[in-house]
CSV table of C-alpha atoms in Angstrom, one decimal:
chain,number,residue,atom,x,y,z
O,1,MET,CA,-1.4,17.6,129.8
O,2,PRO,CA,-1.1,18.4,125.9
O,3,ALA,CA,2.3,17.0,124.9
O,4,VAL,CA,5.4,18.6,125.1
O,5,LEU,CA,6.3,21.5,121.9
O,6,ARG,CA,9.9,21.0,120.9
O,7,ILE,CA,11.4,24.2,119.6
O,8,CYS,CA,14.4,25.5,118.1
O,9,PHE,CA,15.5,29.1,118.4
O,10,LEU,CA,17.9,30.2,115.5
O,11,LEU,CA,19.5,33.1,116.8
O,12,ASN,CA,21.2,35.3,113.8
O,13,PRO,CA,23.9,37.6,115.8
O,14,THR,CA,24.1,40.1,113.8
O,15,SER,CA,20.6,40.9,113.3
O,16,GLY,CA,19.3,44.1,114.0
O,17,THR,CA,20.4,47.8,115.2
O,18,ASN,CA,20.6,46.9,119.0
O,19,ARG,CA,22.6,43.1,119.1
O,20,ARG,CA,22.9,42.6,122.7
O,21,LEU,CA,20.3,39.8,123.5
O,22,ASP,CA,20.5,37.8,126.1
O,23,LEU,CA,18.1,35.1,124.6
O,24,PRO,CA,18.9,32.1,126.9
O,25,ALA,CA,17.8,34.2,129.6
O,26,LEU,CA,14.8,35.4,128.2
O,27,LEU,CA,13.7,31.8,127.1
O,28,SER,CA,14.0,30.7,130.5
O,29,GLN,CA,12.4,33.4,131.7
O,30,HIS,CA,9.2,33.4,129.6
O,31,LEU,CA,8.7,30.0,128.4
O,32,ASP,CA,6.8,27.4,130.8
O,33,ALA,CA,8.7,24.7,131.0
O,34,ASN,CA,5.7,22.3,131.1
O,35,LEU,CA,4.6,22.9,127.8
O,36,VAL,CA,7.9,23.6,125.9
O,37,SER,CA,10.7,22.3,125.5
O,38,TYR,CA,13.8,24.2,123.3
O,39,GLU,CA,17.3,24.3,122.2
O,40,VAL,CA,19.1,27.2,120.4
O,41,GLU,CA,21.8,27.4,117.8
O,42,GLU,CA,23.5,30.8,116.3
O,43,THR,CA,24.1,31.3,112.8
O,44,GLN,CA,27.6,31.6,111.5
O,45,TYR,CA,27.6,32.3,107.9
O,46,ALA,CA,24.9,33.9,104.8
O,47,GLY,CA,23.0,30.3,104.2
O,48,HIS,CA,23.5,29.0,107.3
O,49,ALA,CA,20.3,29.1,108.9
O,50,VAL,CA,18.7,27.0,105.9
O,51,GLU,CA,21.2,24.1,107.0
O,52,LEU,CA,20.2,24.5,110.6
O,53,ALA,CA,16.5,24.4,110.3
O,54,ARG,CA,16.4,21.7,107.9
O,55,ALA,CA,18.4,19.7,110.4
O,56,ALA,CA,16.2,20.8,113.2
O,57,ALA,CA,13.1,19.4,111.6
O,58,ALA,CA,14.8,16.6,110.8
O,59,ARG,CA,15.0,15.9,114.3
O,60,GLY,CA,11.9,15.8,115.7
O,61,CYS,CA,11.3,19.8,116.2
O,62,ARG,CA,8.0,21.5,115.4
O,63,VAL,CA,8.7,24.6,115.5
O,64,VAL,CA,11.9,26.9,114.4
O,65,VAL,CA,12.0,29.9,115.6
O,66,ALA,CA,13.9,32.7,113.1
O,67,VAL,CA,15.3,35.3,115.9
O,68,GLY,CA,16.7,38.4,113.2
O,69,GLY,CA,15.7,40.1,110.5
O,70,ASP,CA,13.8,39.1,107.7
O,71,GLY,CA,16.7,37.9,106.0
O,72,THR,CA,17.2,35.3,108.5
O,73,VAL,CA,13.2,34.7,108.5
O,74,ASN,CA,13.7,34.2,104.8
O,75,GLU,CA,16.5,31.3,105.5
O,76,VAL,CA,14.8,29.6,108.2
O,77,ALA,CA,11.8,29.2,106.1
O,78,ARG,CA,13.5,28.2,102.7
O,79,GLY,CA,15.1,25.2,105.1
O,80,LEU,CA,11.6,24.5,106.6
O,81,LEU,CA,10.2,24.0,102.9
O,82,GLY,CA,8.9,20.6,102.4
O,83,THR,CA,9.4,19.4,106.0
O,84,GLN,CA,7.2,18.9,109.0
O,85,ALA,CA,7.9,21.9,111.1
O,86,ALA,CA,6.5,25.1,111.5
O,87,LEU,CA,8.1,28.3,111.2
O,88,GLY,CA,8.2,31.1,114.6
O,89,ILE,CA,10.0,34.4,114.3
O,90,LEU,CA,11.2,36.7,117.1
O,91,PRO,CA,11.5,40.1,115.3
O,92,ARG,CA,14.8,41.3,115.9
O,93,GLY,CA,15.4,43.2,111.9
O,94,SER,CA,15.1,46.5,110.9
O,95,GLY,CA,12.1,46.1,109.0
O,96,ASN,CA,10.1,42.9,110.1
O,97,GLY,CA,8.1,42.8,107.3
O,98,LEU,CA,7.0,39.0,107.7
O,99,ALA,CA,6.1,39.1,111.5
O,100,ARG,CA,4.2,42.2,111.4
O,101,HIS,CA,1.8,41.0,108.9
O,102,LEU,CA,1.6,37.6,111.0
O,103,LYS,CA,0.6,39.9,114.0
O,104,VAL,CA,3.7,38.8,115.7
O,105,PRO,CA,4.5,41.0,118.6
O,106,MET,CA,7.3,43.2,118.1
O,107,GLU,CA,9.0,42.9,121.8
O,108,ILE,CA,10.5,40.3,122.3
O,109,ALA,CA,9.4,38.8,125.6
O,110,ALA,CA,5.6,39.3,124.5
O,111,ALA,CA,6.6,37.4,121.2
O,112,ILE,CA,8.6,34.2,123.3
O,113,LYS,CA,5.6,34.2,125.5
O,114,HIS,CA,3.2,33.5,122.0
O,115,LEU,CA,5.2,30.3,121.2
O,116,ASN,CA,4.1,28.7,124.5
O,117,GLN,CA,0.8,27.9,122.8
O,118,PRO,CA,1.0,28.9,119.0
O,119,THR,CA,-1.8,29.2,116.6
O,120,PHE,CA,-0.6,27.1,113.6
O,121,GLN,CA,-1.2,28.4,110.2
O,122,ARG,CA,0.2,28.1,106.1
O,123,ILE,CA,0.9,30.6,104.0
O,124,ASP,CA,1.7,31.5,100.3
O,125,VAL,CA,5.3,31.1,98.9
O,126,GLY,CA,6.3,33.1,96.4
O,127,SER,CA,9.3,32.4,93.9
O,128,ILE,CA,11.8,34.6,92.0
O,129,ASN,CA,14.0,33.0,89.8
O,130,GLY,CA,13.5,30.4,91.6
O,131,ARG,CA,14.3,32.0,95.1
O,132,GLU,CA,11.4,31.8,97.1
O,133,PHE,CA,10.4,34.8,99.4
O,134,PHE,CA,8.0,35.1,102.1
O,135,CYS,CA,7.1,38.7,102.5
O,136,THR,CA,8.0,40.9,99.1
O,137,ALA,CA,10.4,40.5,96.3
O,138,GLY,CA,11.2,43.6,93.5
O,139,LEU,CA,12.5,44.5,91.0
O,140,GLY,CA,13.9,48.0,90.5
O,141,PHE,CA,14.5,50.8,93.1
O,142,ASP,CA,13.9,49.4,95.8
O,143,ALA,CA,16.5,46.6,95.0
O,144,HIS,CA,18.7,49.2,94.2
O,145,VAL,CA,18.0,51.0,97.3
O,146,SER,CA,17.9,47.2,99.2
O,147,LYS,CA,22.4,46.7,97.4
O,148,CYS,CA,23.0,49.5,99.1
O,149,PHE,CA,21.7,49.6,102.1
O,150,ALA,CA,23.7,46.5,103.0
O,151,GLU,CA,26.8,48.5,101.7
O,152,ALA,CA,25.5,51.3,104.2
O,153,GLY,CA,27.6,50.1,107.1
O,154,THR,CA,24.9,50.8,109.6
O,155,ARG,CA,21.4,49.6,110.1
O,156,GLY,CA,17.7,50.6,110.7
O,157,LEU,CA,15.3,53.0,109.4
O,158,SER,CA,17.3,56.3,109.6
O,159,THR,CA,20.1,55.0,107.3
O,160,TYR,CA,17.7,52.9,105.4
O,161,ALA,CA,16.1,56.6,104.3
O,162,GLN,CA,19.4,58.4,103.5
O,163,VAL,CA,20.2,56.0,101.6
O,164,ALA,CA,16.6,56.0,99.1
O,165,LEU,CA,16.9,60.0,99.1
O,166,ARG,CA,20.3,59.5,98.2
O,167,GLU,CA,19.7,57.1,95.2
O,168,TYR,CA,16.3,58.5,94.4
O,169,ARG,CA,18.7,61.6,92.2
O,170,ARG,CA,20.4,58.5,90.7
O,171,PHE,CA,18.4,55.6,89.7
O,172,ARG,CA,16.6,55.4,86.3
O,173,PRO,CA,13.7,53.3,84.9
O,174,VAL,CA,14.3,50.8,82.8
O,175,PRO,CA,11.8,49.6,79.9
O,176,ILE,CA,10.2,46.3,80.4
O,177,THR,CA,7.5,43.5,79.2
O,178,LEU,CA,5.1,42.8,81.6
O,179,GLU,CA,3.3,39.2,81.2
O,180,LEU,CA,0.2,38.1,83.5
O,181,ALA,CA,-2.2,35.7,82.5
O,182,ASP,CA,-3.6,37.0,79.4
O,183,THR,CA,-2.4,40.1,79.2
O,184,THR,CA,1.1,41.8,78.3
O,185,LEU,CA,2.3,45.2,79.2
O,186,GLU,CA,4.9,47.5,77.7
O,187,THR,CA,6.2,49.6,80.1
O,188,ASN,CA,8.8,51.1,82.4
O,189,CYS,CA,9.6,49.4,85.8
O,190,TYR,CA,10.7,52.3,88.4
O,191,VAL,CA,9.4,49.8,90.7
O,192,LEU,CA,7.5,46.4,90.6
O,193,ALA,CA,7.1,45.3,93.7
O,194,PHE,CA,5.7,41.1,94.4
O,195,ALA,CA,3.8,41.3,97.3
O,196,ASN,CA,2.5,38.2,99.0
O,197,ALA,CA,2.5,39.9,102.2
O,198,ALA,CA,1.0,43.7,102.3
O,199,GLN,CA,4.3,45.6,103.4
O,200,TYR,CA,8.2,45.8,103.3
O,201,GLY,CA,8.6,46.5,107.0
O,202,ASN,CA,8.2,49.5,109.2
O,203,ASN,CA,4.4,49.2,108.4
O,204,ALA,CA,5.6,50.5,104.8
O,205,TYR,CA,2.6,49.1,102.8
O,206,ILE,CA,3.7,48.2,99.6
O,207,ALA,CA,0.4,46.2,98.5
O,208,PRO,CA,-2.1,46.8,101.9
O,209,ARG,CA,-4.4,44.4,99.9
O,210,ALA,CA,-2.4,41.4,99.9
O,211,ASP,CA,-3.5,38.3,101.6
O,212,ILE,CA,-0.9,36.2,102.5
O,213,GLN,CA,-3.4,32.8,102.1
O,214,ASP,CA,-5.4,34.0,98.4
O,215,GLY,CA,-2.8,32.2,96.4
O,216,LEU,CA,-2.2,35.5,94.6
O,217,LEU,CA,0.6,38.0,94.5
O,218,ASP,CA,-0.5,41.6,94.8
O,219,LEU,CA,2.2,43.5,91.9
O,220,CYS,CA,2.8,47.0,92.8
O,221,LEU,CA,4.0,49.0,89.4
O,222,ILE,CA,5.7,52.6,89.6
O,223,ASP,CA,6.7,53.2,85.9
O,224,SER,CA,8.5,56.8,86.6
O,225,MET,CA,9.2,58.6,90.3
O,226,SER,CA,8.7,62.7,90.1
O,227,VAL,CA,9.2,64.4,92.8
O,228,VAL,CA,5.6,65.2,93.3
O,229,ARG,CA,4.5,61.4,92.8
O,230,ALA,CA,7.8,60.3,95.5
O,231,VAL,CA,5.9,62.1,98.2
O,232,ARG,CA,2.5,60.9,97.4
O,233,VAL,CA,4.5,57.2,97.5
O,234,ALA,CA,6.1,57.7,100.3
O,235,LEU,CA,3.4,59.3,102.3
O,236,SER,CA,1.0,56.1,101.1
O,237,LEU,CA,3.4,53.6,102.2
O,238,ALA,CA,3.0,55.1,105.6
O,239,LEU,CA,-0.5,55.5,105.5
O,240,GLY,CA,-1.7,52.3,103.8
O,241,ASP,CA,-3.3,53.8,100.7
O,242,LEU,CA,-1.1,53.5,97.9
O,243,PRO,CA,-3.7,51.9,95.8
O,244,GLU,CA,-5.7,54.7,96.1
O,245,SER,CA,-3.2,57.5,95.9
O,246,GLY,CA,-3.2,56.9,92.0
O,247,ALA,CA,0.3,57.0,92.3
O,248,ALA,CA,1.1,53.1,91.3
O,249,VAL,CA,-0.6,49.9,89.2
O,250,PHE,CA,-1.9,47.2,90.6
O,251,HIS,CA,-2.7,43.5,89.8
O,252,THR,CA,-3.0,40.1,90.9
O,253,ALA,CA,-1.6,36.9,89.4
O,254,ARG,CA,-0.1,33.3,90.3
O,255,GLN,CA,2.5,33.7,87.7
O,256,VAL,CA,4.2,36.5,85.9
O,257,ARG,CA,7.2,36.8,83.8
O,258,VAL,CA,9.2,39.7,82.9
O,259,GLU,CA,11.9,40.7,80.7
O,260,ALA,CA,14.0,43.6,81.0
O,261,ALA,CA,15.4,46.1,78.3
O,262,LYS,CA,18.7,46.0,80.4
O,263,PRO,CA,19.8,44.2,82.9
O,264,LEU,CA,17.9,44.9,86.2
O,265,GLY,CA,18.5,44.1,89.8
O,266,PHE,CA,16.2,42.8,92.1
O,267,HIS,CA,15.6,41.0,95.8
O,268,VAL,CA,13.7,39.4,98.0
O,269,ASP,CA,12.6,39.5,101.5
O,270,GLY,CA,14.9,43.0,101.1
O,271,ASP,CA,17.9,41.0,100.9
O,272,TYR,CA,19.7,42.0,97.7
O,273,VAL,CA,20.2,39.0,94.8
O,274,GLY,CA,21.8,40.5,91.5
O,275,THR,CA,20.6,41.4,88.2
O,276,SER,CA,19.0,40.0,85.2
O,277,THR,CA,16.9,40.9,82.5
O,278,GLN,CA,14.6,38.0,82.5
O,279,PHE,CA,12.0,37.1,85.4
O,280,SER,CA,10.1,34.2,85.9
O,281,VAL,CA,7.9,34.6,89.3
O,282,GLU,CA,5.3,32.1,91.0
O,283,LEU,CA,2.7,32.2,93.4
O,284,HIS,CA,3.1,28.7,96.4
O,285,PRO,CA,-0.1,27.9,97.6
O,286,LEU,CA,-0.1,26.9,101.4
O,287,ALA,CA,3.6,26.0,101.2
O,288,LEU,CA,4.8,26.9,104.2
O,289,GLU,CA,3.8,26.3,108.5
O,290,VAL,CA,4.0,29.0,110.7
O,291,ALA,CA,3.2,29.4,114.1
O,292,VAL,CA,1.8,32.2,116.1
């Protein structure tokens, strides 16, 4: 008989558009007691999942599962860096970008069943100004929209789309200097996305060629956004063919430096962080273990 897998589930009770979830009942129904022992804890404030994940790893949990959206996943993953525990995901967010990239089932019961005998693998981790990200980070319009989305009061794809359309009329690109490897570019930044995984979430593919295990970040640069280009970008995000569309420029790099002409907002995994004029972005190869 294989050793029993010890799992800690960290539930963010405020994640997602439908917050009713009887997690204990689902776990009891779909986890095999001969294969898994488990515990459940709820997060109570921003950053709490980092602390709870680190503590769960320290007491010997082999897998720590983020039950929430990309923000919860980010916190749990940050808490597990440098530990012997692997990240699991039960997707309950608005976008679920990392879960989708890792092909975690979107249906909670199916995702739970996978954790009876998960597959373990290691993935790359990005950081921007010292803040780790696992799916995407970015400067410019997407960060601005993430800030406004967080302030909108409601969640979900329709709210995000409404916010994006409203802010499109207001946002203006910012001149930047972009340094990567032995290349320096003087350009404008409407969007500069750093993609570890292929998509933002909701199957919106900002960097469809991104490989989460290749030791490189995929950079997507959009210097301006006319109405025609905005339509092209929106369609290409959905179709997964943005590199072929001509609407964006792509690069790959392990280290990136950006200097902005004025303070520019940035996000990590969809959560707005703040503004800066100096950005240092790095890729840390295979720094996190995941259980999927």
